[in-house]
PDB file of C-alpha atoms and ligand atoms in Angstrom:
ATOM      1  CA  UNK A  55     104.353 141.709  -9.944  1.00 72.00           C
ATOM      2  CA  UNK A  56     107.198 144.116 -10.066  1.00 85.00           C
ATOM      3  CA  UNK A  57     108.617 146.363  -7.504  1.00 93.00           C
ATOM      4  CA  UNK A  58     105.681 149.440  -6.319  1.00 95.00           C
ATOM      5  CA  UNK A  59     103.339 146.787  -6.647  1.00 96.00           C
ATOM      6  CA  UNK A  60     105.311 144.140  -3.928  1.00 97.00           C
ATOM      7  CA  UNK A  61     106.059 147.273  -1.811  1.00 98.00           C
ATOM      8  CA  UNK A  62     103.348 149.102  -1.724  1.00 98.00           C
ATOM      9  CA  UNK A  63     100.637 147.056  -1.333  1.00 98.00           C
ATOM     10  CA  UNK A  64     103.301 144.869   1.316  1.00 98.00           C
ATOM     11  CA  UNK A  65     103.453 148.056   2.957  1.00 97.00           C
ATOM     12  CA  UNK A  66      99.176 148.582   2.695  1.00 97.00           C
ATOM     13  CA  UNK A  67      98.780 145.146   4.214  1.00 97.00           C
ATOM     14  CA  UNK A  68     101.409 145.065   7.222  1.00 96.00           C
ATOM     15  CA  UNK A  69      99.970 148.783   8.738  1.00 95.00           C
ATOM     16  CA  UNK A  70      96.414 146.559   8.974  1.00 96.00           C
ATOM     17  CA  UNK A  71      98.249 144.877  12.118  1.00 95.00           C
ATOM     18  CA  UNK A  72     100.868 146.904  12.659  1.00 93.00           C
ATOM     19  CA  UNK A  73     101.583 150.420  12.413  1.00 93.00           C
ATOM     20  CA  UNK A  74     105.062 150.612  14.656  1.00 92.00           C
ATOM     21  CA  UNK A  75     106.644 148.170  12.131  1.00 92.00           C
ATOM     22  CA  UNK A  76     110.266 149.636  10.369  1.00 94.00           C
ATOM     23  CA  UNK A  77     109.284 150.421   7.042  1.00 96.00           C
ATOM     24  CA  UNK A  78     112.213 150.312   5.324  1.00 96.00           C
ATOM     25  CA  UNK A  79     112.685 146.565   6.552  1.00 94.00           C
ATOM     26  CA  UNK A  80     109.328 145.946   5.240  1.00 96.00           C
ATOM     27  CA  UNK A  81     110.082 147.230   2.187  1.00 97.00           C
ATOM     28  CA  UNK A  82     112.954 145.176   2.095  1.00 96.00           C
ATOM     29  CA  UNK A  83     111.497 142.081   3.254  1.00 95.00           C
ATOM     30  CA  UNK A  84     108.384 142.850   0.698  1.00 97.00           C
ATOM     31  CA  UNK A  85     111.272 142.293  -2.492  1.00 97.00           C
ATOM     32  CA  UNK A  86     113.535 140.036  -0.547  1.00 96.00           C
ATOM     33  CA  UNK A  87     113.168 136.960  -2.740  1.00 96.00           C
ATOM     34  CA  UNK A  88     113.749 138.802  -5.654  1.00 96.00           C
ATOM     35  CA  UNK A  89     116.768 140.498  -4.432  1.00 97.00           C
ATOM     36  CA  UNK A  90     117.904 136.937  -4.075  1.00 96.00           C
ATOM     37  CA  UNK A  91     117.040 135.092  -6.476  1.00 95.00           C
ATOM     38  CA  UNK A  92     116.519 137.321 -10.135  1.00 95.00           C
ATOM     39  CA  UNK A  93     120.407 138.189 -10.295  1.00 95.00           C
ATOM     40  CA  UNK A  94     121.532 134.733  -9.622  1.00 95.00           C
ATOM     41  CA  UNK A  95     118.923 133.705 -12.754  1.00 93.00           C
ATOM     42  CA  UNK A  96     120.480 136.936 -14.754  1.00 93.00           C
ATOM     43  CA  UNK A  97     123.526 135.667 -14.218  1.00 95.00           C
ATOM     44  CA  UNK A  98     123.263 131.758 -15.205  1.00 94.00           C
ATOM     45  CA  UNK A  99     120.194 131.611 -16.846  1.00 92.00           C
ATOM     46  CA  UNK A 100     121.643 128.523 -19.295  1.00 91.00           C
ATOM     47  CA  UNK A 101     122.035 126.603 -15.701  1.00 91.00           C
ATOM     48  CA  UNK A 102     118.468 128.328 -14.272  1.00 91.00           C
ATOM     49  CA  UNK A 103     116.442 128.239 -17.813  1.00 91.00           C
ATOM     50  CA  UNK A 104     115.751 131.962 -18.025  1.00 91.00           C
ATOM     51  CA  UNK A 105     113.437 130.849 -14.552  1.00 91.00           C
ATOM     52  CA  UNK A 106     114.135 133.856 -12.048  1.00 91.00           C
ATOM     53  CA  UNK A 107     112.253 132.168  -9.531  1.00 93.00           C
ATOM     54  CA  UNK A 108     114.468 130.322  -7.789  1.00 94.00           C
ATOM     55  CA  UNK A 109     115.435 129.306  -3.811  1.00 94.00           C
ATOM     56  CA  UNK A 110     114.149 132.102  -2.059  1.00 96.00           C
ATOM     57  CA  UNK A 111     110.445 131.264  -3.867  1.00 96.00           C
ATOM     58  CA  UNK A 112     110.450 127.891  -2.061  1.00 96.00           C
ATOM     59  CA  UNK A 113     108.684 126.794   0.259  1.00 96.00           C
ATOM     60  CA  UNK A 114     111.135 125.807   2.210  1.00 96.00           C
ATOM     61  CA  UNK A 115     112.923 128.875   1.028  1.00 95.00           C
ATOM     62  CA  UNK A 116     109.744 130.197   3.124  1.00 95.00           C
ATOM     63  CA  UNK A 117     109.826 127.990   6.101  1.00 95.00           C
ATOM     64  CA  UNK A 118     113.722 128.859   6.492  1.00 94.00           C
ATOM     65  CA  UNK A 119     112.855 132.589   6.953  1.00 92.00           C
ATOM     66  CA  UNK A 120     109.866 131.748   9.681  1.00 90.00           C
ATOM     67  CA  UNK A 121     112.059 130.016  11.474  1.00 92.00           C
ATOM     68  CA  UNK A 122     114.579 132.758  10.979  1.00 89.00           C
ATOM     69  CA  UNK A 123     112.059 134.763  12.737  1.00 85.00           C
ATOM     70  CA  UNK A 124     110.986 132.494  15.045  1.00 85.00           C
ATOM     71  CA  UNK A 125     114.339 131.892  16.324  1.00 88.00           C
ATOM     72  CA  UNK A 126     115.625 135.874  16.584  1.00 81.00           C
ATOM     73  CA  UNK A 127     113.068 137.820  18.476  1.00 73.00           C
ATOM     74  CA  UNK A 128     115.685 139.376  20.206  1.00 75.00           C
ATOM     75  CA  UNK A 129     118.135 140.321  17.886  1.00 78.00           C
ATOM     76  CA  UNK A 130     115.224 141.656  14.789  1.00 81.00           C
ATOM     77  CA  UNK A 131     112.459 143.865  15.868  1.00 85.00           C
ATOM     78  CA  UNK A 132     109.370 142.898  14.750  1.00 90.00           C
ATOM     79  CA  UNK A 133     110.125 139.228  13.409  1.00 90.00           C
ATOM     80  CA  UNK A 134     106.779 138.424  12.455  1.00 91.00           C
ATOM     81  CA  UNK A 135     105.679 140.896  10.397  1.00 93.00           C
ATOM     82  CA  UNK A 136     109.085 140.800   8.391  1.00 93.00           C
ATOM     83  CA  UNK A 137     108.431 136.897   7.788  1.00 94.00           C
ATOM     84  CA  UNK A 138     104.635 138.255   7.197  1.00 95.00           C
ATOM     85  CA  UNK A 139     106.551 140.892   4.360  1.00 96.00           C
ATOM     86  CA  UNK A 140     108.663 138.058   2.749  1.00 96.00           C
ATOM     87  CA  UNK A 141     105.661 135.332   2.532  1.00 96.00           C
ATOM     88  CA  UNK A 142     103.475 137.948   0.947  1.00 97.00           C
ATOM     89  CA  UNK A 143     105.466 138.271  -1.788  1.00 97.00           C
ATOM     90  CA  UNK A 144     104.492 134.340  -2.613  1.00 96.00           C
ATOM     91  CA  UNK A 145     100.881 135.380  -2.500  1.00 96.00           C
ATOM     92  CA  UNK A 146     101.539 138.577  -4.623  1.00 96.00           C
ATOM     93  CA  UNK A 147     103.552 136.279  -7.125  1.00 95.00           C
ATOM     94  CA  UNK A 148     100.754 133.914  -7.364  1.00 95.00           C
ATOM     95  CA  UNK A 149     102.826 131.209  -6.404  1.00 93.00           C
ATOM     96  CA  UNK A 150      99.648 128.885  -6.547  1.00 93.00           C
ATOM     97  CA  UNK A 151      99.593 129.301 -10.289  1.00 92.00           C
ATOM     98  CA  UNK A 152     100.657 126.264 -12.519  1.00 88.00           C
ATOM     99  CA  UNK A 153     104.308 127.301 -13.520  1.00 87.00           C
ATOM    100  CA  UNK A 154     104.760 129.314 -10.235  1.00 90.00           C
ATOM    101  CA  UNK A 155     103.538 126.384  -7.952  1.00 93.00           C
ATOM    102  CA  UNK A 156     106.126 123.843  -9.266  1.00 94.00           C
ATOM    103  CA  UNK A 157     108.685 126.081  -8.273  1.00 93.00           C
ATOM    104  CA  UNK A 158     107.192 127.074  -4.958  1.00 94.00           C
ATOM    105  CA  UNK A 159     106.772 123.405  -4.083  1.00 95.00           C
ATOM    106  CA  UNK A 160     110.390 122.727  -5.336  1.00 92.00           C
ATOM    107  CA  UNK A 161     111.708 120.198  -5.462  1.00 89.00           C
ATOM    108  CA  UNK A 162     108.491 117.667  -5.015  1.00 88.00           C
ATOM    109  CA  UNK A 163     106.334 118.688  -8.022  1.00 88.00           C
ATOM    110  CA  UNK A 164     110.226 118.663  -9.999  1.00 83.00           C
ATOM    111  CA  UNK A 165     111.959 121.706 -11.867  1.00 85.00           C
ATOM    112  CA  UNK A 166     109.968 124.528 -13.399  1.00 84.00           C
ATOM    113  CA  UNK A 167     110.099 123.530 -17.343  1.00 86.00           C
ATOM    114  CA  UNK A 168     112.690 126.950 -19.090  1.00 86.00           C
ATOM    115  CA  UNK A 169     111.347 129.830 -20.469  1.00 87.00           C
ATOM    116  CA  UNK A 170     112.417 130.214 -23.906  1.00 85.00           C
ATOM    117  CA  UNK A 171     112.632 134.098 -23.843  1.00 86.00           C
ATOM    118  CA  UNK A 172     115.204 135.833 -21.599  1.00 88.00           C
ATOM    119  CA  UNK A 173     114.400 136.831 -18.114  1.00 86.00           C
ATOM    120  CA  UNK A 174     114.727 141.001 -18.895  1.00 86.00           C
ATOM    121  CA  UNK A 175     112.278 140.955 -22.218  1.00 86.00           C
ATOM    122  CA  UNK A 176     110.063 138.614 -20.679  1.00 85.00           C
ATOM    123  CA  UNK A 177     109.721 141.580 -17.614  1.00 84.00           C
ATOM    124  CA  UNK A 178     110.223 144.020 -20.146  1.00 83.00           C
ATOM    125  CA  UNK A 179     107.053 142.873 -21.454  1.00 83.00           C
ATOM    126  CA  UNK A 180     104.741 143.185 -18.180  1.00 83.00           C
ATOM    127  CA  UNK A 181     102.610 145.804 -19.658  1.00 83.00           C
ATOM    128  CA  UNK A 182     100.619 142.895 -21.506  1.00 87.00           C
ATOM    129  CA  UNK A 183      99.994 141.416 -18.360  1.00 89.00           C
ATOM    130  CA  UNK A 184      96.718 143.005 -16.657  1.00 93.00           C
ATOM    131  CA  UNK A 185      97.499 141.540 -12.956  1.00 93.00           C
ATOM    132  CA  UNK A 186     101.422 143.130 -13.355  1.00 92.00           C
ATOM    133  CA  UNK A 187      99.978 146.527 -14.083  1.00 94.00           C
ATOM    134  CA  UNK A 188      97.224 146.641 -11.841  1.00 96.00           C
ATOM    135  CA  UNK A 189      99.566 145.347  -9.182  1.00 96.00           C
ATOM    136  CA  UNK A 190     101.696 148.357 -10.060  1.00 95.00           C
ATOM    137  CA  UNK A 191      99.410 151.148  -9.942  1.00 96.00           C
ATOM    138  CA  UNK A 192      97.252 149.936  -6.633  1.00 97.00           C
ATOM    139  CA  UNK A 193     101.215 149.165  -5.008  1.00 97.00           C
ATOM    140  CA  UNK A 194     102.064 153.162  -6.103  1.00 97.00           C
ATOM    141  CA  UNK A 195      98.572 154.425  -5.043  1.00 98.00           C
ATOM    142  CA  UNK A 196      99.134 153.236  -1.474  1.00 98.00           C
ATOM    143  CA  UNK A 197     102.626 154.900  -1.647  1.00 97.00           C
ATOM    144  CA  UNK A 198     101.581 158.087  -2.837  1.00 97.00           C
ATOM    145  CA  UNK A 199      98.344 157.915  -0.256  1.00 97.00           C
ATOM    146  CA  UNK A 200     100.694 157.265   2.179  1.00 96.00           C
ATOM    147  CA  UNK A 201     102.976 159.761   1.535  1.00 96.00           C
ATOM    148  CA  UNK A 202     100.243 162.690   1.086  1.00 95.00           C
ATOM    149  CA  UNK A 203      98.983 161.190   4.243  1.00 94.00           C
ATOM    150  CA  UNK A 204     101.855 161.623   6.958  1.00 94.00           C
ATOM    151  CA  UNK A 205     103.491 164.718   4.710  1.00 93.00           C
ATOM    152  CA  UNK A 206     106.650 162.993   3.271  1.00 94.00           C
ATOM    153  CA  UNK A 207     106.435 165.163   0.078  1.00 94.00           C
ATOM    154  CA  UNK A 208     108.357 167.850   3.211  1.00 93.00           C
ATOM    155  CA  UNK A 209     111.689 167.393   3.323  1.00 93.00           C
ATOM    156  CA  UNK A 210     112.143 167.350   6.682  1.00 92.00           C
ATOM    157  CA  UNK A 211     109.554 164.638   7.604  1.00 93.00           C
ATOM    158  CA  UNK A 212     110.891 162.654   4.293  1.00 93.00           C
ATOM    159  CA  UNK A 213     114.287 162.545   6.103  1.00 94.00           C
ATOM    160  CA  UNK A 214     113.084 161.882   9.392  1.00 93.00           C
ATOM    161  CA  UNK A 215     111.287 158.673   7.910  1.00 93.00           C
ATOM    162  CA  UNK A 216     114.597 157.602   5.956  1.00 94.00           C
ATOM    163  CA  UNK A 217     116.281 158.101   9.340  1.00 93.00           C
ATOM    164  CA  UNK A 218     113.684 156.303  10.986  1.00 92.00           C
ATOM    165  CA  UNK A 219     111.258 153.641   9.032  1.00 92.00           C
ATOM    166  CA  UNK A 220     108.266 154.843  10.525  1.00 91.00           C
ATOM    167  CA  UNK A 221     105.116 157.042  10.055  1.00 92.00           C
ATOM    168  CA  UNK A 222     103.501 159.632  12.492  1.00 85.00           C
ATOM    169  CA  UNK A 223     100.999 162.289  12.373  1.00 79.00           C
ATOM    170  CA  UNK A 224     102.895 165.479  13.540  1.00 69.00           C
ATOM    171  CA  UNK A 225     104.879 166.706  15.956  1.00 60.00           C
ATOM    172  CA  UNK A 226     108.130 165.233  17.876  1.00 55.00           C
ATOM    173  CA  UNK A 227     108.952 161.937  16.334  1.00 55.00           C
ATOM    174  CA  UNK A 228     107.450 158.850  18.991  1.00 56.00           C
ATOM    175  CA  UNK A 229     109.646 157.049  21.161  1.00 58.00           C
ATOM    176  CA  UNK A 230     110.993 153.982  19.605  1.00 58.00           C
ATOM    177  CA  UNK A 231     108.385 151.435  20.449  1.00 57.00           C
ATOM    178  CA  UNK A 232     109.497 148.013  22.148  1.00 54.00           C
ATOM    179  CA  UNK A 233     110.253 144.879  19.790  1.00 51.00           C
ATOM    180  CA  UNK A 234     107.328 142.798  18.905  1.00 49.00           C
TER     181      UNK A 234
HETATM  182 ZN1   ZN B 528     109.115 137.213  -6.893  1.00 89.33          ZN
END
């Protein structure tokens, strides 16, 4: 899955339990691992085998950033659904899947065999793949819905989100609610 899809549909699932939660950070969170890990597999993919799943799509990779949370209540608001964001994007990535789940279980199932194609054609090339482009268009559809929804196509409620991270109906902006 590429980027709408892990952010939008990230986005979808966190307001089911949480609707005071920073948007932008779950955004964030939602493409974390790939932040990390795809340009370090861009940039040595000789060392990396064209794989672009790397650390961050770990299990323990996972288990670092729950404790992360775990440990820093105070200093991150809303710790738990940002470690919710980041293991998402495991679920979204199929990381149960036969190539996907030797690199999530790193390093006990071994290394993740090379991909003989480069990293960029092989994304290039996500069209062909019906669960990338579905991901895609449900992940923008919840964006746009979203958007329509709480009026961001305005300018002025568009910047008061970027300044802010979160949605509301009308009116004054809300209070900034307590860390969760
Ligand atoms: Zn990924």
């Amino acid at each position: 899955m590429l980027l709408f899809g892990h952010v939008g549909i990230t986005i979808g699932a966190t307001r089911l339990f949480n609707r005071e939660a920073d948007l932008r950070n779950v955004a964030l969170a939602s493409i974390a691992a790939d932040l990390i890990d795809k340009p370090i597999g861009l940039l040595y993919p000789d060392v990396f085998g064209n794989n672009t799943r790397l650390a961050a799509h770990t299990l323990i990779g996972c288990l670092t950033v729950c404790v992360a949370a775990w440990l820093l209540p105070k200093i991150i608001r809303h710790p738990r659904t940002l470690a919710f964001s980041y293991l998402f994007h495991m679920v979204l990535d199929r990381s149960w899947m036969e190539r996907e789940r030797v690199v999530f279980l790193w390093p006990f199932l071994g290394t993740a065999e090379p991909w003989s194609e480069r990293a960029v054609a092989r994304w290039w090339h996500f069209w062909r793949d019906p669960y990338a482009v579905a991901g895609e268009l449900v992940g923008l559809a919840i964006l746009f819905a979203l958007a329509r929804r709480y009026r961001l196509f305005e300018r002025d409620r568009w910047r008061e989100f970027l300044r802010r991270g979160v949605l509301y109906e009308s009116g004054p902006a809300p209070k900034r609610p307590a860390a969760s």
